[in-house]
JSON list of C-alpha atoms in Angstrom, two decimals:
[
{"chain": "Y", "resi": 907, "resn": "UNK", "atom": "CA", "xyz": [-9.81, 4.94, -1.06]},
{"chain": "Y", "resi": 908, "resn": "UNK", "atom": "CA", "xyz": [-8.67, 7.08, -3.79]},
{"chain": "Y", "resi": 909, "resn": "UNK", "atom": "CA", "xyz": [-4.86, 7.44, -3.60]},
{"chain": "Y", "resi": 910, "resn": "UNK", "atom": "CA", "xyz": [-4.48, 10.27, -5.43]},
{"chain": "Y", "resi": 911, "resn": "UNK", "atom": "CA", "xyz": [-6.38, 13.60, -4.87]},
{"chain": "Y", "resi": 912, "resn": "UNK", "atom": "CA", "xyz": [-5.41, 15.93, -7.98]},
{"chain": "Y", "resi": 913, "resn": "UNK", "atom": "CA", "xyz": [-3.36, 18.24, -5.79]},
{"chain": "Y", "resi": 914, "resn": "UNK", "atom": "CA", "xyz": [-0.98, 15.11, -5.08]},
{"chain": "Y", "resi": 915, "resn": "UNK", "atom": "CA", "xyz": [-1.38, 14.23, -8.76]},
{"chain": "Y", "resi": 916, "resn": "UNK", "atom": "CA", "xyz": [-0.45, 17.70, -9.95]},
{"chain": "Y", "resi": 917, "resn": "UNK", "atom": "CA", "xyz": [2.39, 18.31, -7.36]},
{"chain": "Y", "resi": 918, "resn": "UNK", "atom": "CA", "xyz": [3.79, 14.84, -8.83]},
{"chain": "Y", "resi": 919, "resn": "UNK", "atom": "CA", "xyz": [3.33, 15.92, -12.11]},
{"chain": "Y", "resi": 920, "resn": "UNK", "atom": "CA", "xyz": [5.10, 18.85, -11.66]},
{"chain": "Y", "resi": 921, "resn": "UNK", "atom": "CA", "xyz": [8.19, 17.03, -9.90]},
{"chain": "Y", "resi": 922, "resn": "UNK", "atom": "CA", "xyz": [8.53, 14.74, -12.94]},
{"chain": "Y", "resi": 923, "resn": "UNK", "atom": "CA", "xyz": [8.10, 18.16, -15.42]},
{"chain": "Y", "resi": 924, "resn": "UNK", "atom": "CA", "xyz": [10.92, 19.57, -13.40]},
{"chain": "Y", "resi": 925, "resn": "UNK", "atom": "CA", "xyz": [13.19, 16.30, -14.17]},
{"chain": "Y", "resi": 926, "resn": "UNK", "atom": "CA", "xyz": [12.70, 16.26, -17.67]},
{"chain": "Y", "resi": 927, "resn": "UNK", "atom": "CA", "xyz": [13.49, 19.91, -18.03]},
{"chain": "Y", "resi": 928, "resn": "UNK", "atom": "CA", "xyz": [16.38, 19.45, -16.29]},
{"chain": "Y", "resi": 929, "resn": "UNK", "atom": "CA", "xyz": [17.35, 16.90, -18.77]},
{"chain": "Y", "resi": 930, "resn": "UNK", "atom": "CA", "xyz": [16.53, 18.33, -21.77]},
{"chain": "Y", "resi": 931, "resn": "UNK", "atom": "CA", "xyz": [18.83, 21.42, -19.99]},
{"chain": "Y", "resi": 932, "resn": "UNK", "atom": "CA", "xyz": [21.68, 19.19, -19.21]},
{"chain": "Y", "resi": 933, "resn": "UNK", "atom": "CA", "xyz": [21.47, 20.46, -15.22]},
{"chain": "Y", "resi": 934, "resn": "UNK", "atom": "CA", "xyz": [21.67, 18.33, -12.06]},
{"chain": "Y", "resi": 935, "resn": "UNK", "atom": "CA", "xyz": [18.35, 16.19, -12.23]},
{"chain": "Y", "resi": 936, "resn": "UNK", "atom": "CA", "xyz": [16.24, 17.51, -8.92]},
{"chain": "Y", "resi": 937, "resn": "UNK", "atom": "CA", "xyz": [15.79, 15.53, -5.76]},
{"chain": "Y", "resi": 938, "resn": "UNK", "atom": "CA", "xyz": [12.41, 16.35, -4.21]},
{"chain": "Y", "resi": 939, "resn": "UNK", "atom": "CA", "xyz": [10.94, 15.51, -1.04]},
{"chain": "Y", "resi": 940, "resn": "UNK", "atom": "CA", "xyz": [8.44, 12.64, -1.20]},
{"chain": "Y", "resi": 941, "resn": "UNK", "atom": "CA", "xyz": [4.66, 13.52, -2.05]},
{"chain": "Y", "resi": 942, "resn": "UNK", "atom": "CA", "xyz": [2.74, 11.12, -0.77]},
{"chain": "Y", "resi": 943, "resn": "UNK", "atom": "CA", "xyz": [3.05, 7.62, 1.34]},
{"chain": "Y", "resi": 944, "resn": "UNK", "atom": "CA", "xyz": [1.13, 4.12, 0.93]},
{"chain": "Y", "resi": 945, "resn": "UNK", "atom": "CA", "xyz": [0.94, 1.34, 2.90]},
{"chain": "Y", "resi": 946, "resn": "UNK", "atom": "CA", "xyz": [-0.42, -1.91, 2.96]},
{"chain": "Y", "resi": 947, "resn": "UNK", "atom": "CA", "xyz": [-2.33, -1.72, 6.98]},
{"chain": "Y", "resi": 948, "resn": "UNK", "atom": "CA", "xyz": [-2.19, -5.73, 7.17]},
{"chain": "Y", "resi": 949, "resn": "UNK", "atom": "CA", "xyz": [1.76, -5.97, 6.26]},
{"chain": "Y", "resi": 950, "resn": "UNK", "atom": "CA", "xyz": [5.27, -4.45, 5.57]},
{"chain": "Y", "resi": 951, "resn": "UNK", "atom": "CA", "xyz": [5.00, -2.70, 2.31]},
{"chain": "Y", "resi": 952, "resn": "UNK", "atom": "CA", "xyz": [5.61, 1.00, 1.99]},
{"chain": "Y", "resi": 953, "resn": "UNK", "atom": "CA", "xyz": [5.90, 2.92, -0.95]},
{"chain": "Y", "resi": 954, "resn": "UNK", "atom": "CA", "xyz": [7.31, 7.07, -1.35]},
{"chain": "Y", "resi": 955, "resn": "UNK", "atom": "CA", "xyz": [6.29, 8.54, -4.88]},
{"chain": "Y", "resi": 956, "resn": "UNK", "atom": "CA", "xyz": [7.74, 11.88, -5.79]},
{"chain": "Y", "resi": 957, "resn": "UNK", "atom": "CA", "xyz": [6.58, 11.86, -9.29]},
{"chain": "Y", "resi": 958, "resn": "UNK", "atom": "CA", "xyz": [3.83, 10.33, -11.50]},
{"chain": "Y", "resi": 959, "resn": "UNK", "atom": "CA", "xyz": [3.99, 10.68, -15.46]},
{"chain": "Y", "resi": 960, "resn": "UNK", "atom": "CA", "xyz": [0.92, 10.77, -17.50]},
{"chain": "Y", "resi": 961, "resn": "UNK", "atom": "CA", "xyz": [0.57, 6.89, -17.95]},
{"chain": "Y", "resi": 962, "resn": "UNK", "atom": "CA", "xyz": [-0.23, 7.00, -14.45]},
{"chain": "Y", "resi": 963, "resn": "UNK", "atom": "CA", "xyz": [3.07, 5.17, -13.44]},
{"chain": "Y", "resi": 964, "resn": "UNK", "atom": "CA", "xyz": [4.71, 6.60, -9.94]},
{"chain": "Y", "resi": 965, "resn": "UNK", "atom": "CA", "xyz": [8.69, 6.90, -9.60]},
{"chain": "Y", "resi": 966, "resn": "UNK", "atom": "CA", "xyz": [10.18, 6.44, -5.98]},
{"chain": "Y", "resi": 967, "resn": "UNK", "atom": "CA", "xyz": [11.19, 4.32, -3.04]},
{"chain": "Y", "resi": 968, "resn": "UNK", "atom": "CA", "xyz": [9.23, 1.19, -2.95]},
{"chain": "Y", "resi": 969, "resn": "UNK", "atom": "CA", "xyz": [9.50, -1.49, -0.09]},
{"chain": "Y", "resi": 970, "resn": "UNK", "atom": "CA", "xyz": [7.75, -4.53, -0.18]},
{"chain": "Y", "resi": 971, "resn": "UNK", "atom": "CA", "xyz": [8.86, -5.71, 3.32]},
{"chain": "Y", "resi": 972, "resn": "UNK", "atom": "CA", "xyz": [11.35, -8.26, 2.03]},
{"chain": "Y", "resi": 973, "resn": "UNK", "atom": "CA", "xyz": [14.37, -6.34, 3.47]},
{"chain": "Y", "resi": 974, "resn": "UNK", "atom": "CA", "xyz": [15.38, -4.89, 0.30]},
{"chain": "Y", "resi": 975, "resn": "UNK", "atom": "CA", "xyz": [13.83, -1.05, -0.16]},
{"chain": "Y", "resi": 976, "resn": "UNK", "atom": "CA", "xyz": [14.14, -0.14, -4.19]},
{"chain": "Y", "resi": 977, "resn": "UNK", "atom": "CA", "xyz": [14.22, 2.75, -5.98]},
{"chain": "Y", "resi": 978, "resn": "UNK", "atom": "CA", "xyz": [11.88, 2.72, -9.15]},
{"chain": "Y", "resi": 979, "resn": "UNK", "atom": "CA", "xyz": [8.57, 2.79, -10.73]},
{"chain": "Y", "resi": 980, "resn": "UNK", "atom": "CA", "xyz": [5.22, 1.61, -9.73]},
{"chain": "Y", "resi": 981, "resn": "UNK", "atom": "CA", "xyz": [1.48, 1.62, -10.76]},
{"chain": "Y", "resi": 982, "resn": "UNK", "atom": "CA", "xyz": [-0.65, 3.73, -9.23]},
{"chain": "Y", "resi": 983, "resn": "UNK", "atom": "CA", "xyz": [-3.50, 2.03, -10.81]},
{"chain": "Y", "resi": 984, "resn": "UNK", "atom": "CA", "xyz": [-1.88, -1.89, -9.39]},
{"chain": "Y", "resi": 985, "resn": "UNK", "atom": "CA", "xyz": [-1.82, -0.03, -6.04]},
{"chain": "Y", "resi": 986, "resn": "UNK", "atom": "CA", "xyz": [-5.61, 1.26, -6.13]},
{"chain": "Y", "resi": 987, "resn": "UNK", "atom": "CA", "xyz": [-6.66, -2.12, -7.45]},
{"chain": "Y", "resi": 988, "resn": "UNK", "atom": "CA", "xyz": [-4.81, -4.51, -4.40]},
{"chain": "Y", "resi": 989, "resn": "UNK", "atom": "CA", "xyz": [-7.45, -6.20, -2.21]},
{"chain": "Y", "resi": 990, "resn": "UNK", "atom": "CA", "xyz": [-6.67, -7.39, 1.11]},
{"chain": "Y", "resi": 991, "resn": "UNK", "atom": "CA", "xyz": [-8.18, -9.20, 3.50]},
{"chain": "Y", "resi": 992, "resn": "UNK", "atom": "CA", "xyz": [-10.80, -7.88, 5.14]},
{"chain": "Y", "resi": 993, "resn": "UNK", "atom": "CA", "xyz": [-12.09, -5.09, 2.40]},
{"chain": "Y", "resi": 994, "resn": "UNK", "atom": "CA", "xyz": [-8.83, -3.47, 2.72]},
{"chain": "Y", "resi": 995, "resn": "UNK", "atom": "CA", "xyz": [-6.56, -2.75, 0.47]},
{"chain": "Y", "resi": 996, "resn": "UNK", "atom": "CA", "xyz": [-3.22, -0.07, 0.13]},
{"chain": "Y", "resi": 997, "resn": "UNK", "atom": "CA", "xyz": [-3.98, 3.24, 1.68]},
{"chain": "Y", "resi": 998, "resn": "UNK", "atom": "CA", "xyz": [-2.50, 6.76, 1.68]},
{"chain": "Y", "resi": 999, "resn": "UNK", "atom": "CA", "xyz": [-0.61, 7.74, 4.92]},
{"chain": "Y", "resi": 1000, "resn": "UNK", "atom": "CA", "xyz": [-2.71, 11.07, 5.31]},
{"chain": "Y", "resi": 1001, "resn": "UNK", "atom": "CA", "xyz": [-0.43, 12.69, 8.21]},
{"chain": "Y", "resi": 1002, "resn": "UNK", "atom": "CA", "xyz": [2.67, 11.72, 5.57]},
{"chain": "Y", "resi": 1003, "resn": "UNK", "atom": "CA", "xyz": [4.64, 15.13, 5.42]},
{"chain": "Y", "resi": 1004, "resn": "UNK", "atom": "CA", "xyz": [8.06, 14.56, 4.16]},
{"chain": "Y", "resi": 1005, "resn": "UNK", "atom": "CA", "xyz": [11.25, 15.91, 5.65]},
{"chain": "Y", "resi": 1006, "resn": "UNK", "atom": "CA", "xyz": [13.99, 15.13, 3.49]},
{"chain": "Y", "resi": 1007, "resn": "UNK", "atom": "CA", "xyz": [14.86, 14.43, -0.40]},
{"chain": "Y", "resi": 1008, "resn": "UNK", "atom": "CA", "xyz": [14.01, 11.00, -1.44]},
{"chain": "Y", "resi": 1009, "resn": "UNK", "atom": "CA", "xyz": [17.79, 10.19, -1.44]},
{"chain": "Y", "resi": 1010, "resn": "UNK", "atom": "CA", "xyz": [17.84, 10.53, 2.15]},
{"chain": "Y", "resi": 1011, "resn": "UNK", "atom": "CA", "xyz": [15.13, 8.17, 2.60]},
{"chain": "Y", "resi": 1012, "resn": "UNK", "atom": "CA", "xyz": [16.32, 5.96, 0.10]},
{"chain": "Y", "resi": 1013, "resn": "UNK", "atom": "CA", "xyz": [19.98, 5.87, 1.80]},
{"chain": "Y", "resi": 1014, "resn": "UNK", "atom": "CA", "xyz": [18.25, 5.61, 5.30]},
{"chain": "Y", "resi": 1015, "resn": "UNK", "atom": "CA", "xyz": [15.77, 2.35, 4.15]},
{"chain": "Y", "resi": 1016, "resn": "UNK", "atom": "CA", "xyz": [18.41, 0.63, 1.88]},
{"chain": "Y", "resi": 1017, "resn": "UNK", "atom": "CA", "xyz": [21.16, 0.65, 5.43]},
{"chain": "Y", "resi": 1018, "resn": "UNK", "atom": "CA", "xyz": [17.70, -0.26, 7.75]},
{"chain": "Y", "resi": 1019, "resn": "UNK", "atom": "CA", "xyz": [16.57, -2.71, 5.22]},
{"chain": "Y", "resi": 1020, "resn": "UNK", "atom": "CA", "xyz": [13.27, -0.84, 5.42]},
{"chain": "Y", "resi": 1021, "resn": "UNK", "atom": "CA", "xyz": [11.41, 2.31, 4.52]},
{"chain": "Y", "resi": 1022, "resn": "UNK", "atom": "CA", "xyz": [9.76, 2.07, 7.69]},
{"chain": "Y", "resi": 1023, "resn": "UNK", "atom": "CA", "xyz": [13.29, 1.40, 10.16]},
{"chain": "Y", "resi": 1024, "resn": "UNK", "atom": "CA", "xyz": [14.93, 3.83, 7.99]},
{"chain": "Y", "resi": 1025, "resn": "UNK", "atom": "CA", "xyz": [12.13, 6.61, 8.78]},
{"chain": "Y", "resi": 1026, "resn": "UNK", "atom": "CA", "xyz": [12.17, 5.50, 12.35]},
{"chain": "Y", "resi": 1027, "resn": "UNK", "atom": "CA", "xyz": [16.10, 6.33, 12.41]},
{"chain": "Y", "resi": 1028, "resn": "UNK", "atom": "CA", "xyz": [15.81, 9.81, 10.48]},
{"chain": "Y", "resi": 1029, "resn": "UNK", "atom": "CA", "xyz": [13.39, 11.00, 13.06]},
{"chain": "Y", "resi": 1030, "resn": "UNK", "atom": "CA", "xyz": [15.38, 9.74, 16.17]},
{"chain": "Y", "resi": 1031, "resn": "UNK", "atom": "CA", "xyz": [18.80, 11.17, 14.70]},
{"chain": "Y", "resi": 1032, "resn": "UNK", "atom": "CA", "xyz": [16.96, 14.77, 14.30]},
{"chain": "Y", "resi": 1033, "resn": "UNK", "atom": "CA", "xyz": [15.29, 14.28, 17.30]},
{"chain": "Y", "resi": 1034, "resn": "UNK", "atom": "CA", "xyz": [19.00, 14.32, 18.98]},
{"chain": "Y", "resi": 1035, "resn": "UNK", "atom": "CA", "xyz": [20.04, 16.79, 16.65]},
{"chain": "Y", "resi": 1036, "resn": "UNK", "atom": "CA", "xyz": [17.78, 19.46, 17.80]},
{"chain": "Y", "resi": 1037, "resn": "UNK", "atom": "CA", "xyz": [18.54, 18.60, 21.72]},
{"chain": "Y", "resi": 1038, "resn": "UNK", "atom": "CA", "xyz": [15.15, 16.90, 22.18]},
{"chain": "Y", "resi": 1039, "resn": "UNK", "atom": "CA", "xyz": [16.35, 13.23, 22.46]}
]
């Protein structure tokens, strides 16, 4: 599978244009929702990207399922190239619409010791926010 179509590339690219400028501007750096999701379907890992720069390297929340979610950069061509077993490899989570900043999900994995816990919680605690749980 092709992880990035080119309107997740360009919405990335325009997240890390939108850093830089603010920067070069000397203003509050942006913190936008995650893009895009991957996964590996035969294990823990879980990766949030909110912007790509034009080396093709990602920046965001990374968890490799060791209990310790980081923030930083990643390859989106090492990510494309992963085999698993099975003919699988790391796929986009195509129903992956973010809610919050990538702070929020970064704070929420790094207390849950996973991207995936951490989402779990966020959706439970709005769930009871809005009544419905």
């Amino acid at each position: 599978m092709k992880l990035l179509t080119p309107e997740i590339a360009a919405r990335l690219a325009a997240n890390a244009r939108a850093r830089l400028d603010a920067l070069e501007c000397g203003t509050r750096e942006p913190d936008p929702k995650p893009v895009v999701r991957f996964f590996n379907p035969v294990g823990a890992a879980t990766w949030l990207a909110t912007e790509i720069d034009t080396d093709g390297i990602l920046f965001g929340l990374a968890d490799l399922g060791f209990g310790c979610p980081e923030s930083g950069s990643f390859s989106a061509a090492e990510l494309e190239a992963v085999r698993l077993p099975y003919g699988l490899g790391i796929e986009r989570d195509l129903h992956f619409e973010a809610t919050h900043p990538l702070s929020v999900y970064a704070e929420a994995a790094r207390t849950a010791g996973s991207i995936i816990v951490g989402e779990r919680r966020l959706r439970a605690a709005a769930r009871r926010l809005s009544g419905r749980g």
